[in-house]
Short mmCIF file of C-alpha atoms in Angstrom, two decimals:
data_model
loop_
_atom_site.label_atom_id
_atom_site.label_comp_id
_atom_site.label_asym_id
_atom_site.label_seq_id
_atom_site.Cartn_x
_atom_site.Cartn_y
_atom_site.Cartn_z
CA UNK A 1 29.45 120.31 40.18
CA UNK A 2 29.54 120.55 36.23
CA UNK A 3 29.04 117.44 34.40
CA UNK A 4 32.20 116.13 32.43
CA UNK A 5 32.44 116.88 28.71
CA UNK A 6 33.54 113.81 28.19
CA UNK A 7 33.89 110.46 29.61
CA UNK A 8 36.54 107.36 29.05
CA UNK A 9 36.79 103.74 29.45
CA UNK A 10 40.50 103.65 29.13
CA UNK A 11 43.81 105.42 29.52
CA UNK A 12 44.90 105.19 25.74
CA UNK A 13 41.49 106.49 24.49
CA UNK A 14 42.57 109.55 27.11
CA UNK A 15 45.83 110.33 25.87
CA UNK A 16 44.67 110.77 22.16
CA UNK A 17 42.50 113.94 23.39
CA UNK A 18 44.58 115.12 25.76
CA UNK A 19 47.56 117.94 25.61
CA UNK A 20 49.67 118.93 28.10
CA UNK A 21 48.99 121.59 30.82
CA UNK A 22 45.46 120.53 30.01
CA UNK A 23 43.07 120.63 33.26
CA UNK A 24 41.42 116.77 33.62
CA UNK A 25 39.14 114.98 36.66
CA UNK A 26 39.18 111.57 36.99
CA UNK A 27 37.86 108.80 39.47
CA UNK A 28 39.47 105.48 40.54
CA UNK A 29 37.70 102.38 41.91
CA UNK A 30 39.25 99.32 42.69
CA UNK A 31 41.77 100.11 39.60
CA UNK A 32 44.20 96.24 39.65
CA UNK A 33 47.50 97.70 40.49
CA UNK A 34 48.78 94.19 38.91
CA UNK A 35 47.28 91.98 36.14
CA UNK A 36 49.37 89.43 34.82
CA UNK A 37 47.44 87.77 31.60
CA UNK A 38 50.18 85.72 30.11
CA UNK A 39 52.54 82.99 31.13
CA UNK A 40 56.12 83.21 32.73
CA UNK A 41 57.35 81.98 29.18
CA UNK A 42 55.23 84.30 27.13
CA UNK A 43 56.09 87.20 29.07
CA UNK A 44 60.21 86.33 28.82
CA UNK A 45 59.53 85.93 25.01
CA UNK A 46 57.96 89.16 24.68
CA UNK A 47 60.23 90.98 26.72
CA UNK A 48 62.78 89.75 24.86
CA UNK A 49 62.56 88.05 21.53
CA UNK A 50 65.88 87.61 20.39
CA UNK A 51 67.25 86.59 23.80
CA UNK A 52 69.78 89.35 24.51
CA UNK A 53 68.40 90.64 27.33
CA UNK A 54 68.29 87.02 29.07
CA UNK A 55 72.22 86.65 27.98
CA UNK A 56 72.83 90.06 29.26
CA UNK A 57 71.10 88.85 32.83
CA UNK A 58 73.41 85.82 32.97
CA UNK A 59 76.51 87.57 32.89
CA UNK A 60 75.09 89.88 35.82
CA UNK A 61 74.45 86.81 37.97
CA UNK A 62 77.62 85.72 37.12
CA UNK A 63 78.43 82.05 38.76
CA UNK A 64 74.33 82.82 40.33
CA UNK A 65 72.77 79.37 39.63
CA UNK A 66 68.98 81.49 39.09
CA UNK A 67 67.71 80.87 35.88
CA UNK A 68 67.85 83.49 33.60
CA UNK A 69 64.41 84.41 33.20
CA UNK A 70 64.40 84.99 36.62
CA UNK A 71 67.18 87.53 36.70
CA UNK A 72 64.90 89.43 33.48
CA UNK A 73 61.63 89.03 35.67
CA UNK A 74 63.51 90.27 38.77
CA UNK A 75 61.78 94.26 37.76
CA UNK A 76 58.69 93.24 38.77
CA UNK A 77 56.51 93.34 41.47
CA UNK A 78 54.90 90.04 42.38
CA UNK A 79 53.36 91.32 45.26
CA UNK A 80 49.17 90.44 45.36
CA UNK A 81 48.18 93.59 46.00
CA UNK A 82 44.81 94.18 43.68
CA UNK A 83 43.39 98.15 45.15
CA UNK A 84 44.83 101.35 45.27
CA UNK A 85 43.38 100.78 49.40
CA UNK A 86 45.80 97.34 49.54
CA UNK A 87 48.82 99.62 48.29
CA UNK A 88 48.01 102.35 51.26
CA UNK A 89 48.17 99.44 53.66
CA UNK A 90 50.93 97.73 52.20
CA UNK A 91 52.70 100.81 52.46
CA UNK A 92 52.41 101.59 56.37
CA UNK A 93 52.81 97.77 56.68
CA UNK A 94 56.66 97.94 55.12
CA UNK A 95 56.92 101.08 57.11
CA UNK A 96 56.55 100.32 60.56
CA UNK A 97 57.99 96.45 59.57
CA UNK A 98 61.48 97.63 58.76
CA UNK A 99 64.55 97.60 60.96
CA UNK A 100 65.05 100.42 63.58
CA UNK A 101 67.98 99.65 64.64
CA UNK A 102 71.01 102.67 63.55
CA UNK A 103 73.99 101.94 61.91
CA UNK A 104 77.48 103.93 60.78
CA UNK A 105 79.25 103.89 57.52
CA UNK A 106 81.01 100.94 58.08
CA UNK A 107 78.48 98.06 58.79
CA UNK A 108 76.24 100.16 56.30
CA UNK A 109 74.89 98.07 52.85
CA UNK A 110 76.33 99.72 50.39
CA UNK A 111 74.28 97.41 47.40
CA UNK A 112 75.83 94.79 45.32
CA UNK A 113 77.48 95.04 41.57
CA UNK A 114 74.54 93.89 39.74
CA UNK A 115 72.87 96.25 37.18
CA UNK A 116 70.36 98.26 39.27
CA UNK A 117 72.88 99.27 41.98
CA UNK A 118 75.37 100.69 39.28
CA UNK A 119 75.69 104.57 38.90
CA UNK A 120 73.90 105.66 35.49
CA UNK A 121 75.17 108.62 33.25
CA UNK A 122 72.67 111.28 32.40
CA UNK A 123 72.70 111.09 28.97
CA UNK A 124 70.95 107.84 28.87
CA UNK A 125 68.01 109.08 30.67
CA UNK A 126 67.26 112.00 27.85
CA UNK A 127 64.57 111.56 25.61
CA UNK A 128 67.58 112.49 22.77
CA UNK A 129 69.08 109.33 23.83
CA UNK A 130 66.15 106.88 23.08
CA UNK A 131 65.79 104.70 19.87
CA UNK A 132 65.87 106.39 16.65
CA UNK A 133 62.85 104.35 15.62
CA UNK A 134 60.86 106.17 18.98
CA UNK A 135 61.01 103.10 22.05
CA UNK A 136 63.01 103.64 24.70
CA UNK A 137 66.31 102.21 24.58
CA UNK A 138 65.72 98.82 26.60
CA UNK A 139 69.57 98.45 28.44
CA UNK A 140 68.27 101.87 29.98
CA UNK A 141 64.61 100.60 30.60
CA UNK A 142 66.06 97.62 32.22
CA UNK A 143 68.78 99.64 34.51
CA UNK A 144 66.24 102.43 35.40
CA UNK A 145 63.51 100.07 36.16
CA UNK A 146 65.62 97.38 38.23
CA UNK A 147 67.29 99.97 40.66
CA UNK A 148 63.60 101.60 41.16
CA UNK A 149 61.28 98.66 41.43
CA UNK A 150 64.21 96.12 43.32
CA UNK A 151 66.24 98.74 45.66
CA UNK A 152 64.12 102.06 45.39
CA UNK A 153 66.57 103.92 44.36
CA UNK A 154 68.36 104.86 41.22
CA UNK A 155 71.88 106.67 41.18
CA UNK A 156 72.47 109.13 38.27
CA UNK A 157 76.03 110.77 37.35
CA UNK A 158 75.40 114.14 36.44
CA UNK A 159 78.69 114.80 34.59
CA UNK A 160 78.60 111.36 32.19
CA UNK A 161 81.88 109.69 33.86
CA UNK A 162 83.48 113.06 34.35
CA UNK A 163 83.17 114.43 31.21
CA UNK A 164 80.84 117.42 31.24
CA UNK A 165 81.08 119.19 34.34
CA UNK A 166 78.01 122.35 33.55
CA UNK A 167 75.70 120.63 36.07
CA UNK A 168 77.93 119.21 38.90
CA UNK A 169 79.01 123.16 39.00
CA UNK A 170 75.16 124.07 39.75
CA UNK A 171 74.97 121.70 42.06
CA UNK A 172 78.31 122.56 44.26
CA UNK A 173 76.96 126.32 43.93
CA UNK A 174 73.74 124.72 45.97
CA UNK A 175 75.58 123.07 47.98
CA UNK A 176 77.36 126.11 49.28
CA UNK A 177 74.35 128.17 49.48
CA UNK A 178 72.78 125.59 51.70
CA UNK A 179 75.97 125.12 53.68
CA UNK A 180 75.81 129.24 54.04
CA UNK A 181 72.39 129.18 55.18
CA UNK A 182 72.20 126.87 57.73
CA UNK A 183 75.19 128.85 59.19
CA UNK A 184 73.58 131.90 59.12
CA UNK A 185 70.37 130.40 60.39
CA UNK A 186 71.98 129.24 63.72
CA UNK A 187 71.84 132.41 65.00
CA UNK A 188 68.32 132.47 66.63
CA UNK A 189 67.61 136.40 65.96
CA UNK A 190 68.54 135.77 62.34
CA UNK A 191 66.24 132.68 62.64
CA UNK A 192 63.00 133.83 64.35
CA UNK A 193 62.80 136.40 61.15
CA UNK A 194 61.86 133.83 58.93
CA UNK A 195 58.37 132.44 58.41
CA UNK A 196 57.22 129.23 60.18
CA UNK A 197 55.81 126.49 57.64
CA UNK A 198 52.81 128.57 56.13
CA UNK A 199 50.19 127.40 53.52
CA UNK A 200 50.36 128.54 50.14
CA UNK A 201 47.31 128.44 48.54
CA UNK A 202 48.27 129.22 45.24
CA UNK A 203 49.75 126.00 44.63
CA UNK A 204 46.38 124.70 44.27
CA UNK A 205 47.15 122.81 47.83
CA UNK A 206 46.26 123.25 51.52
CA UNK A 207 49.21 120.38 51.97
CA UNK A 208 51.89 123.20 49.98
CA UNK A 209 53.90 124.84 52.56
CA UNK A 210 56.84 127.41 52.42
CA UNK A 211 58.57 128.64 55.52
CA UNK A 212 61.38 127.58 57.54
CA UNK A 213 61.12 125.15 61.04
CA UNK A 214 63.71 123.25 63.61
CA UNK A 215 62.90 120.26 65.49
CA UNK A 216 63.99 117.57 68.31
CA UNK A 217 65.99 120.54 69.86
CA UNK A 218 67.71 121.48 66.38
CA UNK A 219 68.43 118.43 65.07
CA UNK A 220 66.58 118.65 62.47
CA UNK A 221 66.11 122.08 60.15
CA UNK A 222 64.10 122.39 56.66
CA UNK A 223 63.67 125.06 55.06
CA UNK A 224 60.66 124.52 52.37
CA UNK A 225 61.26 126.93 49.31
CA UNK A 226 58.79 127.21 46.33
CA UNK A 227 58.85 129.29 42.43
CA UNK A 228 56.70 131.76 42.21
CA UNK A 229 55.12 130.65 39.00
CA UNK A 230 55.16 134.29 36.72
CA UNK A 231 58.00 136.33 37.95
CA UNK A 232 60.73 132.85 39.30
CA UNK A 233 60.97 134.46 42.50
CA UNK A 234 61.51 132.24 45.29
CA UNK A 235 59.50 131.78 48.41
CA UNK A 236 59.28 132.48 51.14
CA UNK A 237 60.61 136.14 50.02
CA UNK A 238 62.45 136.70 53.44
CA UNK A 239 64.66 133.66 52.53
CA UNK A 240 66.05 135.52 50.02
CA UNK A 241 67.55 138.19 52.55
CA UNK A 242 69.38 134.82 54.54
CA UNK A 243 70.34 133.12 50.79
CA UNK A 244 71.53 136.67 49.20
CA UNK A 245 70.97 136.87 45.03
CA UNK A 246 73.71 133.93 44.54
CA UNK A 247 72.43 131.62 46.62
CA UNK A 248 68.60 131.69 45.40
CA UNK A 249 70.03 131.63 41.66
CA UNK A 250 71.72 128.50 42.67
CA UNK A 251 69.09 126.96 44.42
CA UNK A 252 67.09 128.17 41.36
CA UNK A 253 69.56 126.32 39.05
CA UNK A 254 69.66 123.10 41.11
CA UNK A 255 66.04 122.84 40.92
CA UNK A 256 65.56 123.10 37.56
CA UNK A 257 68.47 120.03 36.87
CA UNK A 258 66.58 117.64 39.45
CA UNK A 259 63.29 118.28 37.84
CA UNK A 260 64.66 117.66 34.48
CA UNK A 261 65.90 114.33 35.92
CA UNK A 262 62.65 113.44 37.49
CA UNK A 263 61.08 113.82 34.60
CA UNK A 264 62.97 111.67 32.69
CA UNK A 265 62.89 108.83 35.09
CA UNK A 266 59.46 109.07 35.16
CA UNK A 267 59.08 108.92 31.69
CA UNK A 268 61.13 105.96 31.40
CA UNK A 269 59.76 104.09 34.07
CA UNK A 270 55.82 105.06 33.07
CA UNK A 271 56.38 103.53 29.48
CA UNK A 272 57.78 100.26 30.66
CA UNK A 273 55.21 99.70 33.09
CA UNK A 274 52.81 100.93 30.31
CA UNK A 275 54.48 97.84 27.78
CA UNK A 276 54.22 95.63 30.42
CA UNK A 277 50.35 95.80 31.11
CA UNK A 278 49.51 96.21 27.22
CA UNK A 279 47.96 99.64 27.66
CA UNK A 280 48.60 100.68 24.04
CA UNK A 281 48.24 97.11 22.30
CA UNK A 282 46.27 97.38 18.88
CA UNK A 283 42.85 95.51 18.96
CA UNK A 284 44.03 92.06 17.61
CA UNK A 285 46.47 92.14 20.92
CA UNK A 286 49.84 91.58 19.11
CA UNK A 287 52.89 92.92 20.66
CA UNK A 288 54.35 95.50 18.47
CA UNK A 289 56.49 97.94 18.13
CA UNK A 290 53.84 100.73 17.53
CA UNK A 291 52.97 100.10 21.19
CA UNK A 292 56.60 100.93 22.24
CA UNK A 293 56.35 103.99 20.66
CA UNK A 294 53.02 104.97 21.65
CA UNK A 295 54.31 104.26 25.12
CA UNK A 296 56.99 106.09 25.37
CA UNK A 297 55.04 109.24 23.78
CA UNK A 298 52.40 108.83 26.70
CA UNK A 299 55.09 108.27 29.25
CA UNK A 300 56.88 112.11 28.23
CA UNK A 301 53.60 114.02 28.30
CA UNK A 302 52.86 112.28 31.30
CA UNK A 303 56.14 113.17 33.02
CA UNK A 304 55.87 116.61 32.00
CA UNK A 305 52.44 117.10 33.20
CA UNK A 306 53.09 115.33 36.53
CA UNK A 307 56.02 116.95 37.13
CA UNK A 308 55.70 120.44 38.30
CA UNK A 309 59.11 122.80 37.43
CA UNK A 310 57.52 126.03 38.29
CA UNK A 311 57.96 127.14 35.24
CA UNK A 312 54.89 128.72 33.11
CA UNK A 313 53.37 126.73 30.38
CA UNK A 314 54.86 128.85 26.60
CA UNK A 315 52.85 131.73 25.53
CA UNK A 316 52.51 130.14 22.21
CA UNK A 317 50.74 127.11 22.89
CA UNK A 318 46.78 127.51 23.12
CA UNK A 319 46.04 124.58 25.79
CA UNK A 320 43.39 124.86 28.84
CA UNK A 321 45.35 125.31 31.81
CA UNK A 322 44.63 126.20 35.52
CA UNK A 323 48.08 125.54 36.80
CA UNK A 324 48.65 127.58 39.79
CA UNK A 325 50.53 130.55 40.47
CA UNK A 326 52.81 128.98 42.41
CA UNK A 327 54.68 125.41 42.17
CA UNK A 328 53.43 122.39 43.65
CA UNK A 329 56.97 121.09 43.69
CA UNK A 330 59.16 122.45 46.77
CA UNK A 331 62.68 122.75 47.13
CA UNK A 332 63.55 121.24 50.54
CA UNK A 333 67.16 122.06 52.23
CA UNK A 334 67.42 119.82 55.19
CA UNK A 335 70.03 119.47 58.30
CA UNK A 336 69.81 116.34 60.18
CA UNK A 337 72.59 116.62 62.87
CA UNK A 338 72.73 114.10 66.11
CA UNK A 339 72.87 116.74 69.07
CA UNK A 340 74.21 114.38 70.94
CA UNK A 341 71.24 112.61 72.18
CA UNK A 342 71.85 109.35 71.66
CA UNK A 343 72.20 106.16 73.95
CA UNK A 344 76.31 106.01 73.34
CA UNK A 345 76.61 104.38 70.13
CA UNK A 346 78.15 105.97 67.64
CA UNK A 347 75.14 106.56 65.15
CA UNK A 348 71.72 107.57 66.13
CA UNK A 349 68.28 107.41 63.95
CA UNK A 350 67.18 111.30 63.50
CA UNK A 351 64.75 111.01 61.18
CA UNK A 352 62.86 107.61 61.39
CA UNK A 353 61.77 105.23 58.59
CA UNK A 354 58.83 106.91 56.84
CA UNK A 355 57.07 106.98 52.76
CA UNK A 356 57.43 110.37 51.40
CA UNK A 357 54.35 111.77 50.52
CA UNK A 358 55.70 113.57 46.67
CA UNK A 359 55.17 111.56 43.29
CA UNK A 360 59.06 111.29 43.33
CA UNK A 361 61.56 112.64 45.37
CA UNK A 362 65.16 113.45 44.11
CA UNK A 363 67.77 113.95 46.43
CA UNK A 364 71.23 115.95 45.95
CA UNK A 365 73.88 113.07 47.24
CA UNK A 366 75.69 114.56 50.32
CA UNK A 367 79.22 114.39 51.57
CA UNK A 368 77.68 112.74 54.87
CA UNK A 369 75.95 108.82 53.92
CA UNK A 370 72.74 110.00 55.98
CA UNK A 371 69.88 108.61 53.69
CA UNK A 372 68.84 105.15 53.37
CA UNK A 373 66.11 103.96 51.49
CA UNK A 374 64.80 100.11 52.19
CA UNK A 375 65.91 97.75 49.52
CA UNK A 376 62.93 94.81 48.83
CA UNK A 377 65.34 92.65 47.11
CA UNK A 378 67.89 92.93 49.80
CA UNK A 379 65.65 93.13 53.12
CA UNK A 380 67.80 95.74 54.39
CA UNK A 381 68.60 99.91 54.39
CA UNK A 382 70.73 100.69 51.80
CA UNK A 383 72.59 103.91 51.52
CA UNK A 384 73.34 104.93 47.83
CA UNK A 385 75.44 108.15 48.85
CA UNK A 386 77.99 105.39 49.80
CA UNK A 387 77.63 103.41 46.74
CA UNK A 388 77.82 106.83 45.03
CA UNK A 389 81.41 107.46 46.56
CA UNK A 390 82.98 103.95 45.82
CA UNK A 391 81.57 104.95 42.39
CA UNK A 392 83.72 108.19 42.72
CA UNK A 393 86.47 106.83 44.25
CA UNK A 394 86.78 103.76 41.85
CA UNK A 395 87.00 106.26 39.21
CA UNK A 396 89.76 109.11 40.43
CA UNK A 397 91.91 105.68 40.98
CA UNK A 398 91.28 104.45 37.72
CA UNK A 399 92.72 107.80 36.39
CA UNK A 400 95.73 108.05 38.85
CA UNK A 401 94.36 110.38 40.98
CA UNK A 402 94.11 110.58 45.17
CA UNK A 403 90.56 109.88 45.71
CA UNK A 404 91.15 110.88 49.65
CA UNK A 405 90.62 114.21 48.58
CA UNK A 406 87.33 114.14 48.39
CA UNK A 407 87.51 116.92 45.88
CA UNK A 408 87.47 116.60 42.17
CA UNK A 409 89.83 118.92 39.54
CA UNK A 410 88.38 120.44 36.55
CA UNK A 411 90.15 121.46 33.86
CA UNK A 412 88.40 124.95 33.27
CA UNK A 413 87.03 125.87 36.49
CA UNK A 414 87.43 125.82 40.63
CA UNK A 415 87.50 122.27 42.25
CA UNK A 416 83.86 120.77 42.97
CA UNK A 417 83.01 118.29 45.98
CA UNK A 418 82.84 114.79 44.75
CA UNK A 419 79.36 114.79 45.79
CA UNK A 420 77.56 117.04 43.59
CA UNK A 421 78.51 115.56 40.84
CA UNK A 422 75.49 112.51 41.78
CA UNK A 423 71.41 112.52 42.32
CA UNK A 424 69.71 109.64 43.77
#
């Protein structure tokens, strides 16, 4: 192949070059996925110097007898794992360690009130919303970072505590459409006119795939959609004839709000882990607020460059780019139903315990509590579509409202399901 341009010793040095949507190569040997150079004080001090954070902590644990610093330390991961290879491993190792065993709503873990179970609004997660001096706020660093690192998952209110409603509405128009196309798609002539999963190559991937597909007799339907880079059409094309022009504009419309989310969680959660390990420390290796900043600059072009929205780079901006013609990220509807195959209890395991294989995956909350994701802190499956609906619930009481209904009024416009108000 052609020789590099240019070669790095370290991230930071990278970043100063490097703009988005431009094309890079790099190669990774034995990279420390953990390096911890100063003490258990030191770190608490730098973390947080005036102690508000460690008060803040306290109150969470509330009559908790753990000492405080271990409440702020309780983000990281002290697991020894030293290789990109040990994190593979590690991986499959939690995988086929956790529990098997299926359980219904009501003997489900529904999380705890501390910090990183609680429901965040989307405001906090803009870029608008960080510091006015250019660091990321640090209650939101701390919330975002706890749910992800400790339970795996973080839960985000898209309508800020029922106050702006423009995205919720997107979201119950994809929900319909979805609802509307798994109807349509259970008759089996309608079905068989749709593409199996097929490769698209012009996502740059052999793993991209677009198509439609049923398993274990039907209990389980995807249907793996894609933007077509240029034009925004949506693939596969034939989709379009099952989804009609208002369901592929909402799907369209729901994509574009989870990406945005992504991205911001990923920005977030890339410039605390970047404070943490020093990466943009000045030379004489004293913490400062320059690094915060620097960080958190990083973090956004990272998150916008790792983050695919299928959107083309703007005409305006001269940067080398050989994104592909068609998104790497996909737009997955899924069905999981139990057919009825189960050995009598009243909740059956349809789609077992597995790591997805995306950078981040973002997940509409549904009426129906069917995903779990393992919690490390807790040792057990935890469903945040339930915690999402005490959230909800919680809420409509709090306001004198009938939660029951499962339904939420808006002022100026049609009645919304509670659920699409929420991404996990």
């Amino acid at each position: 192949g052609e020789p590099l341009s240019k070669l790095y010793d370290s991230l930071e040095d990278a970043v100063e070059d490097w703009t988005p949507g431009q094309t890079f190569d790099f190669v990774v040997r034995q990279v420390p996925a953990k390096i911890r150079e100063l003490s258990l004080d030191e770190l608490v001090q730098a973390l947080d110097p005036d102690g508000s954070l460690r008060e803040e902590a306290k109150e969470l644990r509330g009559v908790d007898s753990s000492p405080d610093e271990e409440a702020l330390l309780s983000i990281f991961d002290d697991s020894p794992i030293s290789s990109l290879e040990e994190l593979a491993s590690d991986c499959v190792r939690r995988t086929e360690e956790t529990p098997r065993e299926a359980t219904d709503e009501k003997n489900a873990f529904t999380g705890l009130d501390s910090k990183g179970y609680r429901v965040i609004n989307r405001s906090r997660l803009l870029r608008d919303s960080i510091n006015q001096d250019g660091t990321e706020n640090e209650s939101t660093l701390m919330h975002v970072m706890n749910a992800l690192v400790s339970h795996g998952v973080l839960i985000v209110d898209l309508t800020d505590g029922g106050t702006s409603y423009k995205n919720a509405e997107m979201m119950a128009k994809m929900w319909e459409a979805t609802e509307d196309f798994f109807d349509k798609v259970s008759d089996a002539a309608l079905a068989s006119r749709l593409p199996g999963m097929t490769t698209v190559m012009e996502a740059g991937s052999h793993h991209a795939k677009v198509g439609y597909a049923e398993y274990d007799s039907g209990s389980m339907k995807f249907l793996e959609t894609r933007r077509e880079r240029k034009k925004g059409d949506l693939l596969p094309a034939e989709a379009k004839e099952v989804l009609g022009d208002d369901g592929r504009l909402a799907l369209q419309s729901a994509f574009d709000i989870a990406t945005q989310v992504g991205k911001d969680v990923i920005r977030i959660a890339v410039a605390a882990s970047s404070v943490e390990h020093g990466a943009f420390l000045q030379n004489d290796g004293e913490e400062s607020r320059d690094q915060k900043i620097l960080a958190s600059q990083a973090a956004t072009l990272l998150a916008n460059e790792l983050v695919d929205d299928g959107k083309p780079l703007s005409s305006n901006l001269e940067i080398d780019s050989a994104e592909g013609d068609v998104s790497m990220s996909p737009h997955r509807l899924c069905r999981y139903a139990d057919e009825g195959k189960g050995n009598g209890s009243s909740s059956r395991e349809v789609f077992g315990a597995h790591t997805d294989s995306s950078f981040v995956t973002i997940v509409p909350v549904a009426a129906v509590s069917g995903l779990e994701v393992f919690d490390e802190e807790a040792s057990k499956w935890y469903r945040p579509e339930l915690k999402a609906r005490a959230h909800w619930e919680a809420e409509q009481s709090s306001r004198g409202k009938d939660p029951s209904s499962l339904v939420e009024e808006i002022t100026e416009g049609e009645p919304i399901p509670w659920h699409s108000r929420y991404l996990a």
